[in-house]
Short mmCIF file of C-alpha atoms and ligand atoms in Angstrom, two decimals:
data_model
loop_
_atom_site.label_atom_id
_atom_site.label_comp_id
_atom_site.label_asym_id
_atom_site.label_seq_id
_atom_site.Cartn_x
_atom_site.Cartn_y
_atom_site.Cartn_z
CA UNK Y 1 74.59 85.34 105.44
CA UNK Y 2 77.76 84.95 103.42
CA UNK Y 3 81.17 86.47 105.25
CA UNK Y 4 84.66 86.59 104.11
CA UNK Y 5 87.68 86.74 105.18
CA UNK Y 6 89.74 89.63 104.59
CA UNK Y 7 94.27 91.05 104.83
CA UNK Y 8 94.81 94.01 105.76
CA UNK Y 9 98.31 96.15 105.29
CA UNK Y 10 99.29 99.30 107.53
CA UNK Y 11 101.28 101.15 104.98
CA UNK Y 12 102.92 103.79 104.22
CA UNK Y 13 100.82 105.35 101.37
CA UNK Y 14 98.04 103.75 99.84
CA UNK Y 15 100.06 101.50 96.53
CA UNK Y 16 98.69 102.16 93.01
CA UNK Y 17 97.80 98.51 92.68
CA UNK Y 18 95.24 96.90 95.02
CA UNK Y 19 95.35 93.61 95.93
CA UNK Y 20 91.87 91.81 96.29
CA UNK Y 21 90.40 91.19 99.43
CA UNK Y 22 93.21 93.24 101.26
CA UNK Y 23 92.44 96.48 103.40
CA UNK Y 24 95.37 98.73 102.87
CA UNK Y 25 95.54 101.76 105.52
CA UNK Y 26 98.25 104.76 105.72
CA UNK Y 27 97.72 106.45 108.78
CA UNK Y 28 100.21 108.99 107.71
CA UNK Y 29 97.15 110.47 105.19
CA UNK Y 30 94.16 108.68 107.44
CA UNK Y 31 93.08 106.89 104.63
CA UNK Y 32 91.86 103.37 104.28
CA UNK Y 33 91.56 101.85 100.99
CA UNK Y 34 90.57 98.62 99.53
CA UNK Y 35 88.80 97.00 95.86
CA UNK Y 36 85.18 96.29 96.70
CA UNK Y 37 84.80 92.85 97.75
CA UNK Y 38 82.09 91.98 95.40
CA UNK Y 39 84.21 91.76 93.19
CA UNK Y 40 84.02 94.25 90.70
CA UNK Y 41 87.38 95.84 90.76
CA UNK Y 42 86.44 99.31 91.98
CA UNK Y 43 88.61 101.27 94.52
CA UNK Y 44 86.90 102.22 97.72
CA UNK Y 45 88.93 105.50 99.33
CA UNK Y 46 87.53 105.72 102.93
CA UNK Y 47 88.89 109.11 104.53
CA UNK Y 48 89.66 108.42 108.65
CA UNK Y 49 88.89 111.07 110.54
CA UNK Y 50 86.20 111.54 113.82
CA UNK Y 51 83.34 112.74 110.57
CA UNK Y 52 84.39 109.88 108.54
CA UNK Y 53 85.39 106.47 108.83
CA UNK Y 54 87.22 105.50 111.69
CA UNK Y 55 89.72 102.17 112.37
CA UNK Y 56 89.88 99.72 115.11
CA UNK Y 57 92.60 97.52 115.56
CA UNK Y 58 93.08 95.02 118.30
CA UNK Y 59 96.55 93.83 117.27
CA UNK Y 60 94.88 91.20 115.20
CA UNK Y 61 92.23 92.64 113.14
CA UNK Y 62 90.92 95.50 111.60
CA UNK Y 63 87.47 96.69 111.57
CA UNK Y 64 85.97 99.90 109.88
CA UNK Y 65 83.18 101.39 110.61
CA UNK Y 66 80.70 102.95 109.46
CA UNK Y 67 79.67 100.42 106.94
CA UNK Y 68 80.58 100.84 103.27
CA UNK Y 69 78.11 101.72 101.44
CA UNK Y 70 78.97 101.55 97.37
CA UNK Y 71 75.91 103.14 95.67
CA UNK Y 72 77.94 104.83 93.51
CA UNK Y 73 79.10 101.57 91.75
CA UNK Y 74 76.70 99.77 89.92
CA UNK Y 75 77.19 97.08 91.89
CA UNK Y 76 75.76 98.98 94.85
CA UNK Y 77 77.14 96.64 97.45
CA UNK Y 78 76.84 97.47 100.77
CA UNK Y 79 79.03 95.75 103.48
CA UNK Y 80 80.34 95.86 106.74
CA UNK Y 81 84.24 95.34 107.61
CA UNK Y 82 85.05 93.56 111.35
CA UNK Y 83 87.74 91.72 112.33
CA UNK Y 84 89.22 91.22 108.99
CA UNK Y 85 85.57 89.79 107.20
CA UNK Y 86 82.81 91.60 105.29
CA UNK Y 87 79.55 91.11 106.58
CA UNK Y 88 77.47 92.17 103.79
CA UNK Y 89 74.57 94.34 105.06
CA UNK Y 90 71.93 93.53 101.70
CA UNK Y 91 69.75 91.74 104.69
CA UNK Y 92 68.19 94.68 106.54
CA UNK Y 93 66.03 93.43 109.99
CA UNK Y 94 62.56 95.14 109.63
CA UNK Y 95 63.40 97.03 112.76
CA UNK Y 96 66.26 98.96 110.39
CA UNK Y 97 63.99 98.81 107.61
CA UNK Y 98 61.11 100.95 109.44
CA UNK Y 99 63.58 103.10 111.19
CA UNK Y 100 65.02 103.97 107.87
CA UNK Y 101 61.50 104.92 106.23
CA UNK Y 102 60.65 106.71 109.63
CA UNK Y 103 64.14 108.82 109.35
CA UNK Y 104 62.70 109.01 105.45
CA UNK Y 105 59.75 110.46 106.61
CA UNK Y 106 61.18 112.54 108.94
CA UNK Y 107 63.94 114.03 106.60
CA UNK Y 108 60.81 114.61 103.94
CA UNK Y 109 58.24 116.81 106.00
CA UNK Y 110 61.30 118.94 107.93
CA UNK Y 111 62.08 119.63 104.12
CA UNK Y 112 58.83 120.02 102.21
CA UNK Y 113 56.23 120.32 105.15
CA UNK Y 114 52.83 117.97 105.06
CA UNK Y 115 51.67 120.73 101.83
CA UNK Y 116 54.76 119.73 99.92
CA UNK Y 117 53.87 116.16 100.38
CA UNK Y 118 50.20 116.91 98.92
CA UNK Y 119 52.44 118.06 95.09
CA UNK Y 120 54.46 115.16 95.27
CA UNK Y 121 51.47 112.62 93.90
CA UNK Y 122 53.92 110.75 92.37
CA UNK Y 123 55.55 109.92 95.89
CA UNK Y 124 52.34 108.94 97.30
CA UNK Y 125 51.53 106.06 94.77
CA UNK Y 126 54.52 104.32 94.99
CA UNK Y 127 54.06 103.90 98.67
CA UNK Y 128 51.84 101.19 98.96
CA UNK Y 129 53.70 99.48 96.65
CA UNK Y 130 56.74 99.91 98.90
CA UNK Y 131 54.87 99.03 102.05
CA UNK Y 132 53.61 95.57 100.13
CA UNK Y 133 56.93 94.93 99.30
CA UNK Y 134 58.12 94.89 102.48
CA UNK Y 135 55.30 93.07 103.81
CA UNK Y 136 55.84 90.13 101.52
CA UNK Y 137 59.24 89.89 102.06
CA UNK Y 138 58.28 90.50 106.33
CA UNK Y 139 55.97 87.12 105.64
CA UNK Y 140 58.60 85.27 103.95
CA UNK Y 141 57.03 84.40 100.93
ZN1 LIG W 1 81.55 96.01 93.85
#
């Protein structure tokens, strides 16, 4: 697992120009932003509030959390901030994996019930290919 270290600035409002691989945050607007540290040069705005993201600092580091999640970018990087380095999150355990399908499949049936599952064919046959997917990757191979 690759992590990096990470600056971080308390400012007053968030500057027009972003460094790299700094975390600026304005507490006067609860706002955090940085560039995502892929890389790619994209702004990441991350509102603070008690719904949002939320700040820890323990006079030596930052951390944010929850995790940033860019899928909006194309390069759909996905990383954790604490104590000034990104841990990226691409490596999911299989116990997040399965608890993310479960919440999948949850989220699904409360929405379409087990008859809207049965016009969703298309669904269905992808799902072995998922579930192989995962199992190679599971074995290692
Ligand atoms: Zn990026």
């Amino acid at each position: 697992m690759i992590s990096n270290t990470i600056k971080y600035e308390f400012v007053d409002a968030i500057p027009e120009r972003l460094e790299e691989r700094t975390l600026y945050v304005a507490i006067d607007f609860a706002t955090a932003a940085h560039k995502c540290y892929c890389g790619c040069g994209q702004e990441v705005v991350t509102p603070l509030s008690p719904t949002d993201w939320k700040i820890t600092y323990d006079g030596v580091s930052v951390s944010l959390s929850p995790s940033i999640g860019n899928w909006s970018f194309p390069c759909q990087s996905h990383y954790w901030i604490k104590r000034n380095a990104v841990k990226w999150a691409g490596q999911m355990t299989p116990e997040q994996i399965e608890a993310g399908r479960a919440a999948d499949r949850h989220a699904k049936q409360s929405c379409y019930g087990p008859k809207g599952q049965s016009s969703q064919p298309h669904a269905r046959e992808t799902e072995p290919g998922f579930l192989a997917r995962v199992w190679r990757w599971l074995s290692g191979s």
